[in-house]
mmCIF file of C-alpha atoms and ligand atoms in Angstrom:
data_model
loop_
_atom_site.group_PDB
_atom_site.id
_atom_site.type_symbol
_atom_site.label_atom_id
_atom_site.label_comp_id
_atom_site.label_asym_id
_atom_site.label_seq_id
_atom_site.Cartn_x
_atom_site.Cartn_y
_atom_site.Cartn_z
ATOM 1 C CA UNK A 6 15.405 -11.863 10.188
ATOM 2 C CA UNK A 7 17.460 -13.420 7.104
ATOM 3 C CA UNK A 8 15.723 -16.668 7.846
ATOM 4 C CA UNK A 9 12.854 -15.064 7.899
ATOM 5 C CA UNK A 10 13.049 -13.419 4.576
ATOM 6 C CA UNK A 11 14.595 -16.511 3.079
ATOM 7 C CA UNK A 12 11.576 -18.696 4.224
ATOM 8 C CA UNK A 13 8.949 -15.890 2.449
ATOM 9 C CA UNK A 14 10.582 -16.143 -0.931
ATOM 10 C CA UNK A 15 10.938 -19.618 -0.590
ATOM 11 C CA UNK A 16 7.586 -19.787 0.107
ATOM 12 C CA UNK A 17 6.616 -17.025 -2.458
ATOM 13 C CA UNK A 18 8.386 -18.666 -5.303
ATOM 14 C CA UNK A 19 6.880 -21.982 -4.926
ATOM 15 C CA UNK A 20 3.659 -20.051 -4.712
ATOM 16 C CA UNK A 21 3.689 -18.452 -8.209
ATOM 17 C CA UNK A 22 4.265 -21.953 -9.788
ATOM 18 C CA UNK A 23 1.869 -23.101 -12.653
ATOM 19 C CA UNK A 24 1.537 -25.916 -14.805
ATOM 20 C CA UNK A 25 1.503 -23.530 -17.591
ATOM 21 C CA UNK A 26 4.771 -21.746 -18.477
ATOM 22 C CA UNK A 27 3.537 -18.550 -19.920
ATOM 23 C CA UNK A 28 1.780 -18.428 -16.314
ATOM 24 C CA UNK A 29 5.113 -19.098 -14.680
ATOM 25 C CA UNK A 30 6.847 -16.523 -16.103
ATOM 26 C CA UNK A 31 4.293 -13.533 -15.889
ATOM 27 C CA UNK A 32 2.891 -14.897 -12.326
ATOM 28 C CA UNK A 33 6.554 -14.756 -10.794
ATOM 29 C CA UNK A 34 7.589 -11.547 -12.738
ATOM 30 C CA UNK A 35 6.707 -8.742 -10.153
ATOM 31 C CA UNK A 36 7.483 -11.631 -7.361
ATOM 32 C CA UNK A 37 11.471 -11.987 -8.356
ATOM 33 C CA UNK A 38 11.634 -8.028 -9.802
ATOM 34 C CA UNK A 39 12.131 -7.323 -5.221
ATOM 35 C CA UNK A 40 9.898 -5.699 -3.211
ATOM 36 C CA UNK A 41 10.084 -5.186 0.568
ATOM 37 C CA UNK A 42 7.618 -8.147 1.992
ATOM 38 C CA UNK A 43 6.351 -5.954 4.006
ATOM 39 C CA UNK A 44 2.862 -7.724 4.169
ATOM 40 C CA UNK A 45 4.549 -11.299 5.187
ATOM 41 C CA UNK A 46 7.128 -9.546 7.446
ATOM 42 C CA UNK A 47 4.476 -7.854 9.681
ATOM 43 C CA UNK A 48 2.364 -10.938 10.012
ATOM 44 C CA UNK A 49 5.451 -12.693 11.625
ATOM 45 C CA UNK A 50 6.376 -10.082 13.613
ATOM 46 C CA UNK A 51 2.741 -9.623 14.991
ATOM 47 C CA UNK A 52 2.647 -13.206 15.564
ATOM 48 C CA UNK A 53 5.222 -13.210 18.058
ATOM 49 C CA UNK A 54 4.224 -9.715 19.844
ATOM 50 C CA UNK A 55 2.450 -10.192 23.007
ATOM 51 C CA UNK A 56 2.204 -13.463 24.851
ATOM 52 C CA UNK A 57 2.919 -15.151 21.580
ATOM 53 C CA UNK A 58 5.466 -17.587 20.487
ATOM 54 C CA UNK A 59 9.517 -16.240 20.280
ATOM 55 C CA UNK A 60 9.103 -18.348 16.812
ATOM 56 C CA UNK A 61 7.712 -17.684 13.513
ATOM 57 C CA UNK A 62 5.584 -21.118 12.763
ATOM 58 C CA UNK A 63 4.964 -22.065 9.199
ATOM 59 C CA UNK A 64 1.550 -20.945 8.689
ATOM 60 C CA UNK A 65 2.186 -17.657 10.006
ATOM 61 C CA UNK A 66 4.467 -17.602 6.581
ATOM 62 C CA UNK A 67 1.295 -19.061 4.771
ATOM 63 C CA UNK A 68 -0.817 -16.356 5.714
ATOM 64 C CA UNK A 69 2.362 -14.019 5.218
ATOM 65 C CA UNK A 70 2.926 -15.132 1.871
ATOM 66 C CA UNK A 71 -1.262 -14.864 1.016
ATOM 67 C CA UNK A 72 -1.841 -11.226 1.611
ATOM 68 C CA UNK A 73 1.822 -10.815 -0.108
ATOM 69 C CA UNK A 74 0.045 -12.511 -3.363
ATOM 70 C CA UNK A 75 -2.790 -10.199 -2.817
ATOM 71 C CA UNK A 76 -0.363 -7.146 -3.405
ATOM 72 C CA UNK A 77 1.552 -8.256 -6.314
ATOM 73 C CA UNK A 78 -1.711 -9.218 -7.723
ATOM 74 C CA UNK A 79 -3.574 -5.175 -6.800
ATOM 75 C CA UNK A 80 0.181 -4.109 -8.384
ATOM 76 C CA UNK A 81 -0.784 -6.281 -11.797
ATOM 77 C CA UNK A 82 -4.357 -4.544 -11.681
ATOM 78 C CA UNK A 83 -3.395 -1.067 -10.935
ATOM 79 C CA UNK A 84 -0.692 -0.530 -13.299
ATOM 80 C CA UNK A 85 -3.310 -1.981 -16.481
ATOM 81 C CA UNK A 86 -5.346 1.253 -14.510
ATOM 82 C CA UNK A 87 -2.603 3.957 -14.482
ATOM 83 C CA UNK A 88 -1.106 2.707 -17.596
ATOM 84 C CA UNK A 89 2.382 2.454 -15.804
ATOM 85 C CA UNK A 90 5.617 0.832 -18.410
ATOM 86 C CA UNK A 91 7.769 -0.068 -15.082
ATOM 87 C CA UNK A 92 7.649 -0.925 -11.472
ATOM 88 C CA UNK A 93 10.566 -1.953 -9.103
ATOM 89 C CA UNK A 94 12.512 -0.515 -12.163
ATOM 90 C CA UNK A 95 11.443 -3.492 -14.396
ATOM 91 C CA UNK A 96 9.238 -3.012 -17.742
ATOM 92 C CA UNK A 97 5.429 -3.951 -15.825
ATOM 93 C CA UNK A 98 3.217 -6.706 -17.165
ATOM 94 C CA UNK A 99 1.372 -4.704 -18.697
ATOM 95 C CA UNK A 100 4.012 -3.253 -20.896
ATOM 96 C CA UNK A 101 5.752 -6.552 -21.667
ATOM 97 C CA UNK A 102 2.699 -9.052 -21.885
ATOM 98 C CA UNK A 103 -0.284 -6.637 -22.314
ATOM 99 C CA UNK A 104 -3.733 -5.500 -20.392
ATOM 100 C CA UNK A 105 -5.420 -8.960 -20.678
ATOM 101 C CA UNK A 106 -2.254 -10.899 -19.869
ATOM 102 C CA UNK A 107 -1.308 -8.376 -16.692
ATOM 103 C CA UNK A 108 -5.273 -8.780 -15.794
ATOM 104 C CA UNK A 109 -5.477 -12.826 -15.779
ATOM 105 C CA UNK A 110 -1.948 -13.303 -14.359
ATOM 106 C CA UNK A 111 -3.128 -10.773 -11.494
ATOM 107 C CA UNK A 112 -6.065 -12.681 -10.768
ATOM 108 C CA UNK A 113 -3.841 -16.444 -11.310
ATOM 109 C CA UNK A 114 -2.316 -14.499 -8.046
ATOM 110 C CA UNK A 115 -5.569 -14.077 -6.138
ATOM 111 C CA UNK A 116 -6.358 -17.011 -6.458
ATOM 112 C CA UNK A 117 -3.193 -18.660 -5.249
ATOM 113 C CA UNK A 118 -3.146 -16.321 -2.384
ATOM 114 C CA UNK A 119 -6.842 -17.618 -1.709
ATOM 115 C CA UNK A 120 -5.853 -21.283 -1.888
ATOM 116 C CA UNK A 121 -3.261 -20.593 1.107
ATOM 117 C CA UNK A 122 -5.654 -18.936 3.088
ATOM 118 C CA UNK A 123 -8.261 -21.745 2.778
ATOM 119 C CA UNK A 124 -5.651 -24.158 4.471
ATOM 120 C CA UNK A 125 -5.640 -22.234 7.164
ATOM 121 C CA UNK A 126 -9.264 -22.316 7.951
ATOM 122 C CA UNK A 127 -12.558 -20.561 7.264
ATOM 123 C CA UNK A 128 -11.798 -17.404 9.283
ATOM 124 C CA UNK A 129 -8.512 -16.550 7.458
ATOM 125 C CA UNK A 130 -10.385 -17.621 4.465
ATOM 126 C CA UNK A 131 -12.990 -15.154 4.753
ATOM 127 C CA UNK A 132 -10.665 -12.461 6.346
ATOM 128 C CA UNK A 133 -8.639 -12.234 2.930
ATOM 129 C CA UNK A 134 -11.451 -12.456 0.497
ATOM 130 C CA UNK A 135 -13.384 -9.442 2.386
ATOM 131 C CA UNK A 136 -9.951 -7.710 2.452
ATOM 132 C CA UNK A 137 -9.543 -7.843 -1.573
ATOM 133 C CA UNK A 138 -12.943 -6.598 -1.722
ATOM 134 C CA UNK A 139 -12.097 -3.842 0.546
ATOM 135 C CA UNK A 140 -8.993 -3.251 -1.598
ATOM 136 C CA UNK A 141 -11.248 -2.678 -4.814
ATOM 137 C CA UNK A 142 -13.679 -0.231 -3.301
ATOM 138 C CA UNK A 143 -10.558 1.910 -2.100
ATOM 139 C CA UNK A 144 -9.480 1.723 -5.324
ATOM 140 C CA UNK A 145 -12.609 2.479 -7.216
ATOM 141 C CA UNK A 146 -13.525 5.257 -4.671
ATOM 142 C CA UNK A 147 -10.487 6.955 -5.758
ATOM 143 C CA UNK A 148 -11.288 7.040 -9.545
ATOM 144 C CA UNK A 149 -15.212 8.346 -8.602
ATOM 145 C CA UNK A 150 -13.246 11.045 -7.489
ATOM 146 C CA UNK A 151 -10.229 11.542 -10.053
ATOM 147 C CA UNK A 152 -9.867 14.706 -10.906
ATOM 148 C CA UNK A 153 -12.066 16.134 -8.745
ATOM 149 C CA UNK A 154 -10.942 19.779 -6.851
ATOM 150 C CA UNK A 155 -14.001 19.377 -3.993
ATOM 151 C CA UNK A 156 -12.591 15.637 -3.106
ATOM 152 C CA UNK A 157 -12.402 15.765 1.111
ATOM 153 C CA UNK A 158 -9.954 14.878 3.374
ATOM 154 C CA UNK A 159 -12.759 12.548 4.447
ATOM 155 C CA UNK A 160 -12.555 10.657 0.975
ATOM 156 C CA UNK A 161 -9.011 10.392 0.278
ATOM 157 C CA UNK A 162 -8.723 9.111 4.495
ATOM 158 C CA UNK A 163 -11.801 6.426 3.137
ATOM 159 C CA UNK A 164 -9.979 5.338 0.035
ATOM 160 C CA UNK A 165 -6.755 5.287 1.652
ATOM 161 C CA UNK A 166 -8.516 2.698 4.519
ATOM 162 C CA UNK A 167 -9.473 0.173 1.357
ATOM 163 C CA UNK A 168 -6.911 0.780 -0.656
ATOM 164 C CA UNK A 169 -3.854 0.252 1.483
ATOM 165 C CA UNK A 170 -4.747 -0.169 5.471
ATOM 166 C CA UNK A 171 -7.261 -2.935 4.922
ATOM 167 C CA UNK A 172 -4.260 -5.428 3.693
ATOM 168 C CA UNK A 173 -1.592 -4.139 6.089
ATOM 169 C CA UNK A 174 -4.387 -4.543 9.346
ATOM 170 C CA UNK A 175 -5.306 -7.981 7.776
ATOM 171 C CA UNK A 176 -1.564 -8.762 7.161
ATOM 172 C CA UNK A 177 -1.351 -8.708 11.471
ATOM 173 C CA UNK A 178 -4.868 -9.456 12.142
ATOM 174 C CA UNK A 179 -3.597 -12.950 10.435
ATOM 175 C CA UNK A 180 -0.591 -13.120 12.260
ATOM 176 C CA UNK A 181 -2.359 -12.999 15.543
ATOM 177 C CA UNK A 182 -4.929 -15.538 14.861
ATOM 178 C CA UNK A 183 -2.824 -18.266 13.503
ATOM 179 C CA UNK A 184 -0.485 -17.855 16.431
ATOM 180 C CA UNK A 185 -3.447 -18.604 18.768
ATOM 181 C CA UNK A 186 -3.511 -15.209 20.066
ATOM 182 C CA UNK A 187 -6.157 -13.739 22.871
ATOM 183 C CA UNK A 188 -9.655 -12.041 20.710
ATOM 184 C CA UNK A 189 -8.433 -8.743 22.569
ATOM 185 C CA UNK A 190 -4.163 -9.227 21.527
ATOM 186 C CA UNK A 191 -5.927 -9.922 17.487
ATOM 187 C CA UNK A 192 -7.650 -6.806 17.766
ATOM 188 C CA UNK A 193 -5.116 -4.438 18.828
ATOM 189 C CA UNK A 194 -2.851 -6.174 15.998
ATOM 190 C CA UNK A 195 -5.356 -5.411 13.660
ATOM 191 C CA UNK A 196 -5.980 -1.947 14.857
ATOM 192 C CA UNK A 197 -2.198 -1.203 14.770
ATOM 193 C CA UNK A 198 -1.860 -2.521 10.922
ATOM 194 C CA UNK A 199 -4.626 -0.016 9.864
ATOM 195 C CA UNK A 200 -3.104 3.182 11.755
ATOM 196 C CA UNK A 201 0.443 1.865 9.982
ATOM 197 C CA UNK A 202 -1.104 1.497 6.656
ATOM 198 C CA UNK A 203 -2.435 4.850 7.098
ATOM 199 C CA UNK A 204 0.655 6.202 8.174
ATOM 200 C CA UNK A 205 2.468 4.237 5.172
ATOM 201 C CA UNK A 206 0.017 5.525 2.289
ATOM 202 C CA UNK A 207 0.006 9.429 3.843
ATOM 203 C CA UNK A 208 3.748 9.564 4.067
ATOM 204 C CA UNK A 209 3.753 7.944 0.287
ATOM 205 C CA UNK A 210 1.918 10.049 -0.662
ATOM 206 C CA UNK A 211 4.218 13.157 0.993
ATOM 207 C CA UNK A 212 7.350 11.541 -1.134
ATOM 208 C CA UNK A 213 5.148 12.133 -3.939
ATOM 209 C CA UNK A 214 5.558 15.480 -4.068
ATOM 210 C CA UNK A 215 8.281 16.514 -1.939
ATOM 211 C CA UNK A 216 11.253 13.855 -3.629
ATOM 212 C CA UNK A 217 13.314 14.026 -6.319
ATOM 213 C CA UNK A 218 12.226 12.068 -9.915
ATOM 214 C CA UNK A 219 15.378 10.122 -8.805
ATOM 215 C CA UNK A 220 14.585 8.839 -5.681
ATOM 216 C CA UNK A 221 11.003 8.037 -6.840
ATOM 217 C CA UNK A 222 12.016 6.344 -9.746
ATOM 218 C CA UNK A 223 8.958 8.378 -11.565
ATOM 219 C CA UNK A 224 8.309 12.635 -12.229
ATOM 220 C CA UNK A 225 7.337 14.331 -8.999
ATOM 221 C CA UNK A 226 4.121 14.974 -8.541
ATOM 222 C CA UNK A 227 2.613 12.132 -10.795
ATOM 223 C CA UNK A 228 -0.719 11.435 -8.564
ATOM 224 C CA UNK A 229 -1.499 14.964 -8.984
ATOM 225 C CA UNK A 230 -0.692 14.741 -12.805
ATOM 226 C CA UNK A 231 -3.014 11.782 -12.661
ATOM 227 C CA UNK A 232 -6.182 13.211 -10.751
ATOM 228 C CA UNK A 233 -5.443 11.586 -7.756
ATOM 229 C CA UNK A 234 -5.377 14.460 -5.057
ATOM 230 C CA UNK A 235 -3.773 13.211 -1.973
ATOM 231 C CA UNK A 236 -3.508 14.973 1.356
ATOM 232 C CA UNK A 237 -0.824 17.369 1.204
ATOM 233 C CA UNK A 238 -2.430 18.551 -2.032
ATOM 234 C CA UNK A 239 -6.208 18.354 -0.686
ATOM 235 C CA UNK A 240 -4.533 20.561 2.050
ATOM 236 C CA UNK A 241 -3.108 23.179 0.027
ATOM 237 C CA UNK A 242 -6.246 23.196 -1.911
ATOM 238 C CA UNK A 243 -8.345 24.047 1.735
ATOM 239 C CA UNK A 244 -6.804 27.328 2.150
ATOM 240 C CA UNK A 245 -7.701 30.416 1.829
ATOM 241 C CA UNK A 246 -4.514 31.940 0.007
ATOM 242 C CA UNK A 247 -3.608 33.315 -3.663
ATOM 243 C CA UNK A 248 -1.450 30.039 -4.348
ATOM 244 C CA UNK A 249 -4.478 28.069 -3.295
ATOM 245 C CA UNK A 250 -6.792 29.685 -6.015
ATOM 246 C CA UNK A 251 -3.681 29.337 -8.563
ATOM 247 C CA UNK A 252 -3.707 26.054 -7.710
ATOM 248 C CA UNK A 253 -7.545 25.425 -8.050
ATOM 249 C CA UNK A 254 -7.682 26.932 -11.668
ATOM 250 C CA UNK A 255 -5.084 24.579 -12.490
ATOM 251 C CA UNK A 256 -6.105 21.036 -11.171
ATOM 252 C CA UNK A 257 -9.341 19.757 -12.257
ATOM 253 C CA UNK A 258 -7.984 18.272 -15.579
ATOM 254 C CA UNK A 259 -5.017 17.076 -16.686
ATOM 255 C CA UNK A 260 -2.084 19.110 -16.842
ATOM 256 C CA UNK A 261 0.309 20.823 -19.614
ATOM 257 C CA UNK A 262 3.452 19.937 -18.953
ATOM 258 C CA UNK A 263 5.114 23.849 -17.406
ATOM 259 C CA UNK A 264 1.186 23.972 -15.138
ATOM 260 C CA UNK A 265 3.124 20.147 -14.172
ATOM 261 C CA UNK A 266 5.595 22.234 -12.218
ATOM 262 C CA UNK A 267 4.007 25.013 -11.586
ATOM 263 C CA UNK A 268 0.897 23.096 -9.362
ATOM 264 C CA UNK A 269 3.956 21.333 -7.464
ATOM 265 C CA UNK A 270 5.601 24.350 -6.627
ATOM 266 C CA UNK A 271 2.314 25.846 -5.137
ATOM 267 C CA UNK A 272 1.877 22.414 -3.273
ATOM 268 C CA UNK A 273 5.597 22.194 -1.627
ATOM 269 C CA UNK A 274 5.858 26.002 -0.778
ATOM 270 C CA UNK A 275 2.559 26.297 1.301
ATOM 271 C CA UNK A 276 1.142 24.341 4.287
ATOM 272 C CA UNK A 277 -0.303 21.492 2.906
ATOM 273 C CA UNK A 278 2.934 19.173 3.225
ATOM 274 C CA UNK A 279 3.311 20.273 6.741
ATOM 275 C CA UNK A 280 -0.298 19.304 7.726
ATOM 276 C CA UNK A 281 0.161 15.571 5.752
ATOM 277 C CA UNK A 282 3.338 15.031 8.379
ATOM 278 C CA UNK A 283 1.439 15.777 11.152
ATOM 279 C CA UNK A 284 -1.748 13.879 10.289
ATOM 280 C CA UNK A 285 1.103 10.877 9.379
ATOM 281 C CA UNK A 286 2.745 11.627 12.867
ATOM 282 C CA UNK A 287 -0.760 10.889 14.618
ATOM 283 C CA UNK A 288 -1.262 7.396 12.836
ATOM 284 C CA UNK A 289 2.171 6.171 13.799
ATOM 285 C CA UNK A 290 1.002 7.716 17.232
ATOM 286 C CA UNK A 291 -2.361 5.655 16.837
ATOM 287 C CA UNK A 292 -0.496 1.875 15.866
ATOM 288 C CA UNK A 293 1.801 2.521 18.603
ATOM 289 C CA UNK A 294 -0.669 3.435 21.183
ATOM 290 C CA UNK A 295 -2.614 -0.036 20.110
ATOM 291 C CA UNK A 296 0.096 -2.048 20.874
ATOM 292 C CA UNK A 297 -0.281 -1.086 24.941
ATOM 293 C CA UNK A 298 -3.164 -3.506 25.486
ATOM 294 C CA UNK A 299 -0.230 -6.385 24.875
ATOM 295 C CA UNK A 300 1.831 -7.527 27.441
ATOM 296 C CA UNK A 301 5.471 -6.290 26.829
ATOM 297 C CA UNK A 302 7.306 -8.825 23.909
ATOM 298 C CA UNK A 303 10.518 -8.062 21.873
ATOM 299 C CA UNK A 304 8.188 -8.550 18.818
ATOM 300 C CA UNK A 305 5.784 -5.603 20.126
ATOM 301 C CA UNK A 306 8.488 -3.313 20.280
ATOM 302 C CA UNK A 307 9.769 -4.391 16.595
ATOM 303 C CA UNK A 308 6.051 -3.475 15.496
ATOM 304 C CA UNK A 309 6.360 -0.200 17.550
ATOM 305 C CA UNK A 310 9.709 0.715 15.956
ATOM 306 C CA UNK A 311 8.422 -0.335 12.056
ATOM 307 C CA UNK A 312 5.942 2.235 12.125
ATOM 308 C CA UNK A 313 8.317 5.492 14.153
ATOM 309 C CA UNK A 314 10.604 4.471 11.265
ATOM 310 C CA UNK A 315 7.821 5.810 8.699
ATOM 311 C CA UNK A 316 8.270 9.322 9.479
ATOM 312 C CA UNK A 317 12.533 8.908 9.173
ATOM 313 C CA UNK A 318 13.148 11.457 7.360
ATOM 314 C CA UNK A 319 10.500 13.373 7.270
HETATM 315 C C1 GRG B 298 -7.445 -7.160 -7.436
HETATM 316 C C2 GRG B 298 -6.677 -7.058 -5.005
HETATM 317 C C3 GRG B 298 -7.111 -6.363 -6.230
HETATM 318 C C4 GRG B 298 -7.223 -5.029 -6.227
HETATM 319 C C5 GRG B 298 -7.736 -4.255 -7.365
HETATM 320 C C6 GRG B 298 -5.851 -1.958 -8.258
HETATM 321 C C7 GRG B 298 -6.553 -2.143 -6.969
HETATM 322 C C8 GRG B 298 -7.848 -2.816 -6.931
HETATM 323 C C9 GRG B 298 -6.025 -1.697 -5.845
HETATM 324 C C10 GRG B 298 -4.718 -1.002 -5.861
HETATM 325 C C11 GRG B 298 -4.236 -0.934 -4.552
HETATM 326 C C12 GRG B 298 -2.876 -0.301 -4.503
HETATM 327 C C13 GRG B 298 -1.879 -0.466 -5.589
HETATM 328 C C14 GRG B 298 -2.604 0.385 -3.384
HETATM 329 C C15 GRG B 298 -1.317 0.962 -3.064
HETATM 330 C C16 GRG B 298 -0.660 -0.025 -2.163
HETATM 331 C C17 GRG B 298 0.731 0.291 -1.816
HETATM 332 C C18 GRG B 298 0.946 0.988 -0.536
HETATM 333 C C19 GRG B 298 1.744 -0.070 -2.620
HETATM 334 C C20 GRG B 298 3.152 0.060 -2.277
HETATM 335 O O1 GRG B 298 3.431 -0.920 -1.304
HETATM 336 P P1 GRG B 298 4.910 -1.357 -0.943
HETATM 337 O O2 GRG B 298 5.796 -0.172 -0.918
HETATM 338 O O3 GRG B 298 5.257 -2.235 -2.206
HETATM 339 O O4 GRG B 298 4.840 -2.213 0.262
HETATM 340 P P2 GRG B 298 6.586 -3.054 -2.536
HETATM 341 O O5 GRG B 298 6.085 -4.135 -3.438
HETATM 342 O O6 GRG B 298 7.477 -2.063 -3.225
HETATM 343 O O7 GRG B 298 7.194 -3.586 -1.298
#
């Protein structure tokens, strides 16, 4: 696994490389700041589940390393959106180089993560590009509905689906193709990435409210703060209790700073956080259950134990 890592920020570094400086240093900002790789690391892994190879091949990094460039660059875009001054506890693009800078330098990434997916054919090629697309309508579905008391579990599980899934199913749908796996083995790699990345954004969106300021690096409660009602809150919001109408009178706008606590407290005392875990339970449930069409591979059960590993904790 070392090598492996080593080999994606090799790969990732080189990839972030312009012949203008100023791109240089704002393309490769977010890149050296960390980050987990998950992306890159689940497209190796997949490649190897099943009948595949015991070896990670060099385009499986390529393909890795693409959709990795396709985060960083949706990280560029969506702090200009929030606003944010940090991520992985560095000042963001935004805040150092400005909007237009964060913008261009986000889409310098696209396109680099475009130009590796071309070399590895027309179907990767296309895979990606429809993935970014599917990244933007999660995104913009979610601001349609900012702020917005009557959102559904139905639209927050849609948005989630663009907005995170589609890159974490496309992460392993890519691993499985350019290791030459079976139509069938690709599938159920793909299938598995989008129950994970639904498992991944629902339990993110748990920590959100239930974790310290400290652990989150940000206030608790922040998407709520922001109009973006996610499950447990959408949840808490469905019932039919005296905290539930407290909490409907106070959402729908932004908040004062004491309503700040007071919405969270109405959130983590009632039901809402209990009926996110279990809807995160059956995703993980859902990749794992995917994987049986594979025959049985040391890689399959790494896939199987990334996405029980999700709920730690919880
Ligand atoms: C231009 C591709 C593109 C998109 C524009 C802004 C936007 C539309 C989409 C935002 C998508 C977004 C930020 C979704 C959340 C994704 C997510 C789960 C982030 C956290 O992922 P980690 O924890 O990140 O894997 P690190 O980098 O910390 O490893």
């Amino acid at each position: 696994m070392p090598a492996l890592r080593e080999r994606v920020e090799k790969r990732l570094a080189a990839a972030v490389e312009s012949d203008d400086p100023a791109m240089t240093e704002m393309a490769s900002h977010l890149v050296r700041a960390g980050g987990k790789r998950l992306r890159p690391v689940l497209a190796a892994v997949a490649s190897t589940a099943g009948a595949g190879p015991a070896t990670v091949a060099d385009d499986v990094i390529t393909g890795g390393v693409a959709c990795e460039l396709v985060h960083v660059g949706s990280l560029h875009h969506d702090d200009v959106i929030d606003e944010a001054a940090t991520r992985h506890r560095v000042e963001s693009v935004n805040a150092r180089w400005g909007n237009l800078r964060a913008i261009l330098s986000g889409d310098f990434l696209l396109a680099r993560a475009s130009e590796l997916a071309a070399s590895l054919g027309t179907e990767v090629a296309g895979l990606l590009a429809a993935t970014i697309g599917r990244l933007c309508e999660g995104q913009v579905r979610e601001l349609q509905l900012a702020y917005q008391v009557e959102r559904r579990v139905i639209d927050y599980e849609a948005s989630i689906e663009g907005k995170t899934a589609a890159l974490f199913a496309t992460s392993c749908r890519i691993g499985g193709i350019v290791a030459g796996a079976p139509r069938r083995g690709v599938d159920a790699l793909t299938e598995y990435g989008r129950s994970y990345g639904l498992a991944f954004q629902v339990v993110d969106d748990i920590l959100d409210v239930v974790a310290t300021e400290e652990e989150l690096g940000k206030p608790a409660g922040h998407d709520m703060a922001e109009g973006v009602y996610t499950l447990p809150v959408l949840h808490t919001l469905g019932q039919e209790t005296r905290e539930a109408a407290e909490l409907r009178s106070l959402l729908g706008g932004p908040l004062e700073p004491g309503d700040q606590a007071r919405a969270l407290a109405l959130v983590r005392a009632g039901d809402g956080v209990d009926a996110a875990v279990t809807r995160a339970r059956s995703y993980v449930d859902e990749a794992v259950a995917a994987l049986a069409v594979l025959p049985p591979s040391a890689g399959g059960d790494t896939l199987a134990a990334a996405a029980q590993h999700l709920l730690v904790g919880l």
